[in-house]
Amino acid sequence: MPKIVDHNERKIKIAEATWNVIVREGLENASVRKIASEANLSVGSLRHYFPSQSDLFLFSMELVSERVRKRIENKNDDKPPLELFQEALLEVLPIDEDRKIEMEVWLVFSAKTLVDRRLEELSKNVFIQMRTGIEKIINSLDSLQLLKEDVDLHVEAIRLHALIDGLATHHILHPNTLTNEEMILTLRYHLQSLCKEV
Amino acid sequence: MPKIVDHNERKIKIAEATWNVIVREGLENASVRKIASEANLSVGSLRHYFPSQSDLFLFSMELVSERVRKRIENKNDDKPPLELFQEALLEVLPIDEDRKIEMEVWLVFSAKTLVDRRLEELSKNVFIQMRTGIEKIINSLDSLQLLKEDVDLHVEAIRLHALIDGLATHHILHPNTLTNEEMILTLRYHLQSLCKEV
DNA sequence: ATAGTATTAGTACAGTTGTATTAAAAAGGG
DNA sequence: CCCTTTTTAATACAACTGTACTAATACTAT
């Protein structure tokens, strides 16, 4: 009967336009009008897919976490575990332009998290998922007896988690001072330092 | 002749009002009117001290770095070096309510850094100062022959720097999931892991 | 006291904001 | 073709934004 548009596909397109505006002009200038214009839509049309700006922002932030999650899931090769873990963790770092954009958007929304309950909820869930994943990696390394003897598994998970986000944030905010190479090198160095000598 | 007001003192008062508004309602709602009201001033009066909102934000962000810097400078006791370094680094973490507020404000402004040249400049300078300080600590530990043999001084500085900011950010964003105690414990654990066994 | 200036306050303005409302356009099924 | 419903577009509105301007106020030094 009527014109049919794939809602989810369209919403993703709008969310990507939101990313663009945020990266170019910042969250405080990401008005509904600018986003609609960036997506080549009218404001009324955009609001047909996102009833409110809050919905749009929530979906746009959520899209970042989905992209990252899918990327990690596609990494299930049959490589040696240490190498596989290393690659999975590297997926979370902003190692190329696409990932830098996503991380930058995530960073900006994370700040808003402090005064936005809906974004806070999402942020918390993703944080716990990430922590759980890192704990699994640490525990797996331990089960494989690859870790040094005197490590504290719980603290090591916290440390690795903080290190990854710290490196990512530093590279996003100061790409010239903390280069891509240093970021990757430091993560590898850290993982090596956890493991027994070869 | 005229009424005299200590400009710098007044500006600090206004900046602290800015912090309050940012923590309570977020940077996007930190309008000149709200900040003036929070500081019990009229908008016209506020603008007598800060000609533009940009000036106000820059000063307010700068005030955070000054507070942290002064705190570290006051730490020059005559304790054993490892302990002294540990305490200096703990000063950067949001270990109490005042420091949490400052770090939260810093975090929010850091995100704005990505689209604001003046804030970016400040952020870059503070980042480099922090990195330099951490390098000095690592190098001192090495000179005192406290470090393990196989450490890479450059990478260790990057790693410690990222770990500290990562821990701080995680505690600010997820205080219930990364507790104050875990944050401090993890930093101590890390420093121990760099040093020779006793 | 009074003159003069730093400081405050009030008002105004043009622009932007999110959202609501309403109607036109488009397209698939009969 | 035409009906039905999705999708688009346009307009309107009240609230808020940063900033400019003007005048009143408060206080100090002579």
Short mmCIF file of C-alpha atoms (C1' of nucleotides) in Angstrom, two decimals:
data_model
loop_
_atom_site.label_atom_id
_atom_site.label_comp_id
_atom_site.label_asym_id
_atom_site.label_seq_id
_atom_site.Cartn_x
_atom_site.Cartn_y
_atom_site.Cartn_z
CA MET A 1 0.00 0.00 0.00
CA PRO A 2 2.26 2.83 1.12
CA LYS A 3 5.80 3.78 0.40
CA ILE A 4 8.07 1.45 2.34
CA VAL A 5 11.38 2.48 3.87
CA ASP A 6 13.66 0.21 5.85
CA HIS A 7 13.44 1.99 9.16
CA ASN A 8 16.55 0.57 10.71
CA GLU A 9 18.65 1.29 7.65
CA ARG A 10 17.42 4.86 7.56
CA LYS A 11 18.04 5.32 11.25
CA ILE A 12 21.61 4.15 10.80
CA LYS A 13 22.08 6.65 7.99
CA ILE A 14 20.82 9.45 10.21
CA ALA A 15 23.00 8.29 13.09
CA GLU A 16 26.05 8.41 10.84
CA ALA A 17 25.11 11.93 9.84
CA THR A 18 24.96 12.68 13.55
CA TRP A 19 28.49 11.33 13.94
CA ASN A 20 29.68 13.60 11.17
CA VAL A 21 28.18 16.70 12.70
CA ILE A 22 29.55 15.83 16.14
CA VAL A 23 33.06 15.27 14.80
CA ARG A 24 32.98 18.42 12.71
CA GLU A 25 31.25 20.85 15.06
CA GLY A 26 30.89 19.16 18.43
CA LEU A 27 27.93 17.81 20.36
CA GLU A 28 26.79 21.27 21.46
CA ASN A 29 26.26 22.22 17.82
CA ALA A 30 24.63 18.96 16.80
CA SER A 31 21.17 20.44 16.44
CA VAL A 32 18.30 18.56 14.87
CA ARG A 33 18.34 20.96 11.95
CA LYS A 34 22.03 20.48 11.21
CA ILE A 35 21.80 16.72 11.45
CA ALA A 36 18.77 16.65 9.19
CA SER A 37 20.58 18.79 6.65
CA GLU A 38 23.67 16.57 6.88
CA ALA A 39 21.45 13.56 6.17
CA ASN A 40 19.69 15.38 3.31
CA LEU A 41 16.39 15.27 5.09
CA SER A 42 13.89 17.76 6.38
CA VAL A 43 13.47 18.20 10.10
CA GLY A 44 9.96 16.78 9.94
CA SER A 45 11.17 13.73 8.10
CA LEU A 46 13.94 13.12 10.59
CA ARG A 47 11.51 13.35 13.45
CA HIS A 48 9.47 10.62 11.79
CA TYR A 49 12.32 8.25 12.65
CA PHE A 50 13.47 9.84 15.88
CA PRO A 51 10.65 11.41 17.90
CA SER A 52 13.11 13.34 20.01
CA GLN A 53 16.74 14.44 20.00
CA SER A 54 17.32 12.26 23.02
CA ASP A 55 16.28 9.18 21.05
CA LEU A 56 18.57 10.19 18.22
CA PHE A 57 21.55 10.64 20.51
CA LEU A 58 20.93 7.37 22.32
CA PHE A 59 20.73 5.47 19.04
CA SER A 60 23.81 7.22 17.69
CA MET A 61 25.86 6.31 20.75
CA GLU A 62 24.53 2.77 20.72
CA LEU A 63 25.58 2.39 17.10
CA VAL A 64 29.19 2.93 18.11
CA SER A 65 29.13 0.07 20.58
CA GLU A 66 27.41 -2.19 18.06
CA ARG A 67 30.03 -1.50 15.41
CA VAL A 68 32.84 -2.30 17.82
CA ARG A 69 31.12 -5.42 19.09
CA LYS A 70 30.54 -6.79 15.60
CA ARG A 71 34.15 -6.19 14.71
CA ILE A 72 35.36 -8.20 17.67
CA GLU A 73 32.92 -11.02 16.95
CA ASN A 74 34.29 -11.32 13.43
CA LYS A 75 37.72 -11.96 14.87
CA ASN A 76 37.10 -15.59 15.85
CA ASP A 77 39.92 -17.10 13.88
CA ASP A 78 41.83 -20.18 14.87
CA LYS A 79 45.04 -18.50 15.84
CA PRO A 80 47.12 -19.09 18.96
CA PRO A 81 45.26 -17.61 21.94
CA LEU A 82 47.73 -14.90 22.88
CA GLU A 83 47.74 -13.59 19.33
CA LEU A 84 43.94 -13.78 19.13
CA PHE A 85 43.52 -11.88 22.38
CA GLN A 86 45.97 -9.27 21.21
CA GLU A 87 44.03 -8.73 18.00
CA ALA A 88 40.72 -8.55 19.82
CA LEU A 89 42.07 -5.89 22.16
CA LEU A 90 43.56 -3.96 19.26
CA GLU A 91 40.08 -3.77 17.78
CA VAL A 92 39.06 -1.51 20.63
CA LEU A 93 41.86 0.95 19.94
CA PRO A 94 41.40 3.76 17.37
CA ILE A 95 43.90 2.27 14.96
CA ASP A 96 42.41 3.71 11.75
CA GLU A 97 40.28 6.63 10.62
CA ASP A 98 36.90 4.88 10.99
CA ARG A 99 37.69 3.68 14.46
CA LYS A 100 38.99 7.11 15.42
CA ILE A 101 35.69 8.67 14.43
CA GLU A 102 33.73 6.10 16.41
CA MET A 103 35.93 6.49 19.47
CA GLU A 104 35.73 10.26 19.25
CA VAL A 105 31.94 10.12 19.15
CA TRP A 106 31.95 7.67 22.02
CA LEU A 107 34.21 9.94 24.03
CA VAL A 108 31.98 12.96 23.48
CA PHE A 109 28.85 11.05 24.43
CA SER A 110 30.64 9.61 27.47
CA ALA A 111 31.06 13.12 28.83
CA LYS A 112 27.35 13.73 28.36
CA THR A 113 26.73 10.51 30.25
CA LEU A 114 27.34 12.41 33.48
CA VAL A 115 24.11 14.38 33.11
CA ASP A 116 21.99 12.11 30.90
CA ARG A 117 20.41 9.07 32.50
CA ARG A 118 19.69 7.20 29.28
CA LEU A 119 23.22 7.57 27.96
CA GLU A 120 24.56 6.68 31.39
CA GLU A 121 22.66 3.41 31.34
CA LEU A 122 24.09 2.47 27.95
CA SER A 123 27.57 3.51 28.98
CA LYS A 124 27.39 1.41 32.12
CA ASN A 125 26.25 -1.69 30.24
CA VAL A 126 28.99 -1.38 27.66
CA PHE A 127 31.56 -0.78 30.37
CA ILE A 128 30.56 -3.96 32.18
CA GLN A 129 30.58 -5.97 28.96
CA MET A 130 34.04 -4.71 28.20
CA ARG A 131 35.26 -5.49 31.69
CA THR A 132 33.78 -8.98 31.49
CA GLY A 133 35.49 -9.62 28.18
CA ILE A 134 38.82 -8.52 29.56
CA GLU A 135 38.38 -10.71 32.62
CA LYS A 136 37.75 -13.66 30.35
CA ILE A 137 40.95 -12.97 28.47
CA ILE A 138 42.99 -12.68 31.65
CA ASN A 139 41.46 -15.85 33.04
CA SER A 140 42.07 -17.72 29.79
CA LEU A 141 45.71 -16.70 29.78
CA ASP A 142 45.95 -17.93 33.34
CA SER A 143 44.32 -21.26 32.53
CA LEU A 144 46.80 -21.71 29.71
CA GLN A 145 49.53 -21.06 32.26
CA LEU A 146 50.87 -18.23 30.15
CA LEU A 147 50.76 -15.66 32.94
CA LYS A 148 53.51 -14.96 35.40
CA GLU A 149 53.12 -16.58 38.78
CA ASP A 150 52.54 -13.58 41.01
CA VAL A 151 49.77 -11.76 39.15
CA ASP A 152 46.45 -10.80 40.72
CA LEU A 153 43.79 -11.71 38.15
CA HIS A 154 41.23 -9.19 39.37
CA VAL A 155 43.63 -6.27 39.48
CA GLU A 156 45.15 -7.26 36.15
CA ALA A 157 41.73 -7.01 34.51
CA ILE A 158 41.18 -3.56 35.99
CA ARG A 159 44.65 -2.49 34.93
CA LEU A 160 44.35 -3.73 31.36
CA HIS A 161 40.92 -2.18 31.02
CA ALA A 162 42.10 1.22 32.25
CA LEU A 163 45.24 1.05 30.14
CA ILE A 164 43.29 0.37 26.95
CA ASP A 165 40.86 3.21 27.48
CA GLY A 166 43.65 5.51 28.60
CA LEU A 167 45.70 4.81 25.49
CA ALA A 168 42.66 5.23 23.26
CA THR A 169 41.67 8.51 24.89
CA HIS A 170 45.19 9.89 24.72
CA HIS A 171 45.48 9.07 21.05
CA ILE A 172 42.09 10.62 20.27
CA LEU A 173 42.87 13.81 22.18
CA HIS A 174 46.57 14.10 21.33
CA PRO A 175 47.31 12.08 18.19
CA ASN A 176 50.58 13.90 17.59
CA THR A 177 51.91 13.37 21.10
CA LEU A 178 50.73 9.78 21.50
CA THR A 179 51.08 8.27 18.05
CA ASN A 180 49.27 5.30 16.64
CA GLU A 181 52.47 3.26 16.79
CA GLU A 182 53.19 4.11 20.41
CA MET A 183 49.64 3.21 21.34
CA ILE A 184 49.88 -0.23 19.76
CA LEU A 185 53.41 -0.82 20.97
CA THR A 186 52.45 0.01 24.54
CA LEU A 187 49.54 -2.42 24.53
CA ARG A 188 51.76 -5.21 23.17
CA TYR A 189 54.43 -4.33 25.72
CA HIS A 190 51.89 -4.57 28.50
CA LEU A 191 50.61 -7.97 27.43
CA GLN A 192 54.17 -9.22 27.19
CA SER A 193 54.86 -7.98 30.68
CA LEU A 194 52.01 -10.08 32.01
CA CYS A 195 53.23 -13.26 30.41
CA LYS A 196 56.08 -15.56 31.22
CA GLU A 197 59.33 -15.10 29.33
CA VAL A 198 59.69 -17.28 26.26
CA MET B 1 38.38 56.69 43.29
CA PRO B 2 36.14 53.85 42.26
CA LYS B 3 34.97 50.70 43.88
CA ILE B 4 37.78 48.17 43.81
CA VAL B 5 37.28 44.45 43.34
CA ASP B 6 40.07 41.87 43.18
CA HIS B 7 39.58 40.78 39.62
CA ASN B 8 41.34 37.46 39.89
CA GLU B 9 39.52 36.50 43.03
CA ARG B 10 36.19 37.33 41.46
CA LYS B 11 37.05 35.42 38.31
CA ILE B 12 37.86 32.37 40.40
CA LYS B 13 34.51 32.64 42.14
CA ILE B 14 32.74 32.78 38.80
CA ALA B 15 34.77 29.86 37.48
CA GLU B 16 33.77 27.78 40.48
CA ALA B 17 30.14 28.65 39.81
CA THR B 18 30.78 27.43 36.27
CA TRP B 19 32.07 24.14 37.65
CA ASN B 20 28.92 23.75 39.72
CA VAL B 21 26.63 24.32 36.79
CA ILE B 22 28.62 21.95 34.59
CA VAL B 23 28.56 19.19 37.19
CA ARG B 24 24.86 19.68 37.89
CA GLU B 25 23.50 20.23 34.39
CA GLY B 26 26.29 19.57 31.92
CA LEU B 27 28.32 21.80 29.66
CA GLU B 28 25.53 22.14 27.10
CA ASN B 29 23.37 23.80 29.76
CA ALA B 30 26.11 26.00 31.16
CA SER B 31 24.68 29.22 29.73
CA VAL B 32 25.96 32.61 30.71
CA ARG B 33 22.68 33.33 32.45
CA LYS B 34 22.76 30.19 34.58
CA ILE B 35 26.37 30.71 35.57
CA ALA B 36 25.72 34.34 36.47
CA SER B 37 22.76 33.29 38.56
CA GLU B 38 24.81 30.55 40.26
CA ALA B 39 27.44 33.18 41.10
CA ASN B 40 24.77 35.61 42.33
CA LEU B 41 25.62 38.10 39.63
CA SER B 42 23.83 39.75 36.78
CA VAL B 43 24.75 38.81 33.26
CA GLY B 44 26.12 42.28 32.62
CA SER B 45 28.30 42.08 35.70
CA LEU B 46 29.67 38.70 34.72
CA ARG B 47 30.54 39.97 31.30
CA HIS B 48 32.56 42.71 32.96
CA TYR B 49 35.01 40.00 34.04
CA PHE B 50 34.64 37.64 31.10
CA PRO B 51 33.98 39.43 27.79
CA SER B 52 32.84 36.20 26.18
CA GLN B 53 31.70 32.73 27.12
CA SER B 54 34.79 31.35 25.46
CA ASP B 55 36.99 33.32 27.85
CA LEU B 56 34.97 32.05 30.78
CA PHE B 57 35.28 28.43 29.70
CA LEU B 58 38.99 28.70 29.05
CA PHE B 59 39.60 30.22 32.47
CA SER B 60 37.39 27.63 34.15
CA MET B 61 39.26 24.75 32.55
CA GLU B 62 42.60 26.35 33.31
CA LEU B 63 41.62 26.68 36.96
CA VAL B 64 41.37 22.89 37.19
CA SER B 65 44.92 22.39 36.01
CA GLU B 66 46.19 25.07 38.36
CA ARG B 67 44.52 23.49 41.36
CA VAL B 68 46.03 20.12 40.56
CA ARG B 69 49.46 21.59 39.92
CA LYS B 70 49.51 23.48 43.21
CA ARG B 71 48.52 20.34 45.06
CA ILE B 72 51.42 18.42 43.59
CA GLU B 73 53.85 21.23 44.31
CA ASN B 74 52.84 21.20 47.96
CA LYS B 75 53.85 17.55 48.16
CA ASN B 76 57.59 18.17 48.35
CA ASP B 77 58.21 16.36 51.57
CA ASP B 78 61.40 14.55 52.46
CA LYS B 79 60.08 11.05 52.19
CA PRO B 80 61.66 8.10 50.43
CA PRO B 81 61.41 8.65 46.68
CA LEU B 82 59.14 5.75 45.83
CA GLU B 83 56.64 6.85 48.44
CA LEU B 84 56.86 10.45 47.35
CA PHE B 85 56.27 9.53 43.71
CA GLN B 86 53.33 7.40 44.69
CA GLU B 87 51.75 10.25 46.62
CA ALA B 88 52.33 12.69 43.79
CA LEU B 89 50.63 10.36 41.33
CA LEU B 90 47.76 9.77 43.72
CA GLU B 91 47.17 13.52 43.68
CA VAL B 92 46.10 13.25 40.07
CA LEU B 93 43.47 10.64 40.82
CA PRO B 94 39.94 11.68 41.91
CA ILE B 95 40.38 10.32 45.43
CA ASP B 96 37.95 12.67 47.17
CA GLU B 97 34.90 14.75 46.37
CA ASP B 98 36.76 17.96 45.47
CA ARG B 99 39.10 16.14 43.14
CA LYS B 100 36.19 14.25 41.60
CA ILE B 101 34.49 17.52 40.74
CA GLU B 102 37.66 18.92 39.20
CA MET B 103 38.31 15.78 37.18
CA GLU B 104 34.73 15.66 36.02
CA VAL B 105 34.94 19.25 34.80
CA TRP B 106 38.26 18.49 33.15
CA LEU B 107 36.78 15.46 31.43
CA VAL B 108 33.85 17.42 30.07
CA PHE B 109 36.08 20.21 28.78
CA SER B 110 38.45 17.64 27.29
CA ALA B 111 35.66 16.42 25.04
CA LYS B 112 35.03 19.99 23.90
CA THR B 113 38.74 20.23 23.16
CA LEU B 114 38.09 18.36 19.93
CA VAL B 115 36.21 21.30 18.42
CA ASP B 116 37.63 24.27 20.35
CA ARG B 117 41.09 25.51 19.45
CA ARG B 118 41.69 27.49 22.64
CA LEU B 119 40.76 24.61 24.91
CA GLU B 120 42.78 22.27 22.73
CA GLU B 121 45.88 24.38 23.22
CA LEU B 122 45.48 24.31 26.99
CA SER B 123 44.77 20.59 26.99
CA LYS B 124 47.86 19.90 24.92
CA ASN B 125 50.12 21.91 27.22
CA VAL B 126 48.82 20.22 30.35
CA PHE B 127 49.15 16.83 28.69
CA ILE B 128 52.78 17.45 27.86
CA GLN B 129 53.52 18.75 31.36
CA MET B 130 51.97 15.65 32.82
CA ARG B 131 53.90 13.39 30.50
CA THR B 132 57.13 15.20 31.33
CA GLY B 133 56.48 14.80 35.05
CA ILE B 134 55.85 11.09 34.66
CA GLU B 135 59.00 10.67 32.60
CA LYS B 136 60.97 12.34 35.37
CA ILE B 137 59.55 9.93 37.91
CA ILE B 138 60.34 6.90 35.78
CA ASN B 139 63.85 8.17 35.11
CA SER B 140 64.42 8.91 38.80
CA LEU B 141 63.35 5.41 39.75
CA ASP B 142 65.76 4.09 37.17
CA SER B 143 68.62 6.23 38.45
CA LEU B 144 67.96 4.93 41.94
CA GLN B 145 68.18 1.42 40.49
CA LEU B 146 64.74 0.62 41.82
CA LEU B 147 63.34 -0.49 38.46
CA LYS B 148 63.50 -3.99 37.06
CA GLU B 149 66.25 -4.62 34.53
CA ASP B 150 64.26 -5.14 31.35
CA VAL B 151 61.98 -2.12 31.37
CA ASP B 152 61.73 0.36 28.48
CA LEU B 153 61.74 3.81 30.06
CA HIS B 154 59.91 5.52 27.23
CA VAL B 155 57.14 2.95 27.00
CA GLU B 156 56.83 2.79 30.76
CA ALA B 157 56.13 6.51 30.87
CA ILE B 158 53.45 6.18 28.20
CA ARG B 159 51.96 3.20 29.99
CA LEU B 160 51.85 4.83 33.42
CA HIS B 161 50.40 7.99 31.95
CA ALA B 162 47.63 6.14 30.13
CA LEU B 163 46.92 3.94 33.15
CA ILE B 164 46.47 6.92 35.46
CA ASP B 165 44.09 8.74 33.14
CA GLY B 166 42.26 5.52 32.36
CA LEU B 167 41.74 4.75 36.04
CA ALA B 168 40.64 8.31 36.75
CA THR B 169 38.19 8.34 33.85
CA HIS B 170 36.73 4.97 34.78
CA HIS B 171 36.17 6.05 38.36
CA ILE B 172 34.56 9.31 37.30
CA LEU B 173 32.24 7.63 34.82
CA HIS B 174 31.56 4.43 36.77
CA PRO B 175 32.28 5.03 40.46
CA ASN B 176 30.27 2.01 41.54
CA THR B 177 31.98 -0.38 39.15
CA LEU B 178 35.50 0.94 39.61
CA THR B 179 35.67 1.94 43.23
CA ASN B 180 37.99 4.42 44.86
CA GLU B 181 39.87 1.58 46.57
CA GLU B 182 40.33 -0.42 43.37
CA MET B 183 41.62 2.67 41.61
CA ILE B 184 44.26 3.34 44.26
CA LEU B 185 45.13 -0.32 44.67
CA THR B 186 45.67 -0.74 40.94
CA LEU B 187 48.01 2.23 40.74
CA ARG B 188 50.06 0.90 43.68
CA TYR B 189 50.06 -2.56 42.11
CA HIS B 190 51.36 -1.14 38.87
CA LEU B 191 54.19 0.78 40.52
CA GLN B 192 55.16 -2.34 42.45
CA SER B 193 55.24 -4.32 39.23
CA LEU B 194 57.76 -1.89 37.78
CA CYS B 195 60.13 -2.17 40.69
CA LYS B 196 62.46 -4.90 41.82
CA GLU B 197 61.24 -7.29 44.46
CA VAL B 198 62.20 -6.32 47.98
"C1'" DA C 1 30.97 66.55 50.11
"C1'" DT C 2 31.89 65.69 45.56
"C1'" DA C 3 33.79 64.16 41.47
"C1'" DG C 4 34.97 60.27 38.85
"C1'" DT C 5 35.39 55.59 37.76
"C1'" DA C 6 34.89 50.60 38.60
"C1'" DT C 7 31.18 47.84 39.06
"C1'" DT C 8 26.52 46.31 38.66
"C1'" DA C 9 22.05 45.80 36.63
"C1'" DG C 10 18.47 45.91 33.14
"C1'" DT C 11 16.85 45.69 28.70
"C1'" DA C 12 17.04 44.62 23.91
"C1'" DC C 13 18.07 42.05 19.77
"C1'" DA C 14 18.81 38.85 16.31
"C1'" DG C 15 19.58 34.12 15.95
"C1'" DT C 16 18.94 29.34 17.28
"C1'" DT C 17 16.91 25.69 19.85
"C1'" DG C 18 13.54 21.35 20.26
"C1'" DT C 19 9.16 20.20 19.25
"C1'" DA C 20 4.21 20.29 17.48
"C1'" DT C 21 1.12 20.70 13.87
"C1'" DT C 22 -0.51 20.40 9.42
"C1'" DA C 23 -0.66 19.32 4.89
"C1'" DA C 24 1.53 17.74 0.58
"C1'" DA C 25 3.86 14.05 -1.86
"C1'" DA C 26 4.93 9.32 -2.91
"C1'" DA C 27 4.19 4.67 -3.73
"C1'" DG C 28 2.39 -0.06 -3.27
"C1'" DG C 29 -2.12 -3.00 -3.54
"C1'" DG C 30 -6.87 -3.34 -5.15
"C1'" DC D 1 -7.07 4.24 -11.95
"C1'" DC D 2 -7.66 5.14 -7.00
"C1'" DC D 3 -7.48 4.37 -2.27
"C1'" DT D 4 -4.53 3.93 1.86
"C1'" DT D 5 -0.80 4.72 4.48
"C1'" DT D 6 3.97 5.85 4.87
"C1'" DT D 7 7.01 9.31 4.24
"C1'" DT D 8 8.35 14.03 3.45
"C1'" DA D 9 8.09 18.88 3.86
"C1'" DA D 10 6.88 23.42 5.62
"C1'" DT D 11 5.56 26.45 8.96
"C1'" DA D 12 4.88 28.05 13.63
"C1'" DC D 13 5.87 28.72 18.45
"C1'" DA D 14 7.65 29.62 22.79
"C1'" DA D 15 11.90 29.31 25.08
"C1'" DC D 16 16.55 30.10 25.24
"C1'" DT D 17 21.12 31.56 23.41
"C1'" DG D 18 25.44 34.99 23.39
"C1'" DT D 19 26.28 39.50 23.09
"C1'" DA D 20 25.62 44.71 22.95
"C1'" DC D 21 24.20 48.73 24.87
"C1'" DT D 22 22.77 51.97 28.33
"C1'" DA D 23 22.00 53.69 32.66
"C1'" DA D 24 22.09 53.24 37.60
"C1'" DT D 25 24.87 52.18 41.65
"C1'" DA D 26 28.71 51.98 44.83
"C1'" DC D 27 32.74 53.30 46.43
"C1'" DT D 28 37.42 55.74 46.70
"C1'" DA D 29 40.44 59.62 46.66
"C1'" DT D 30 40.71 64.35 46.81
#
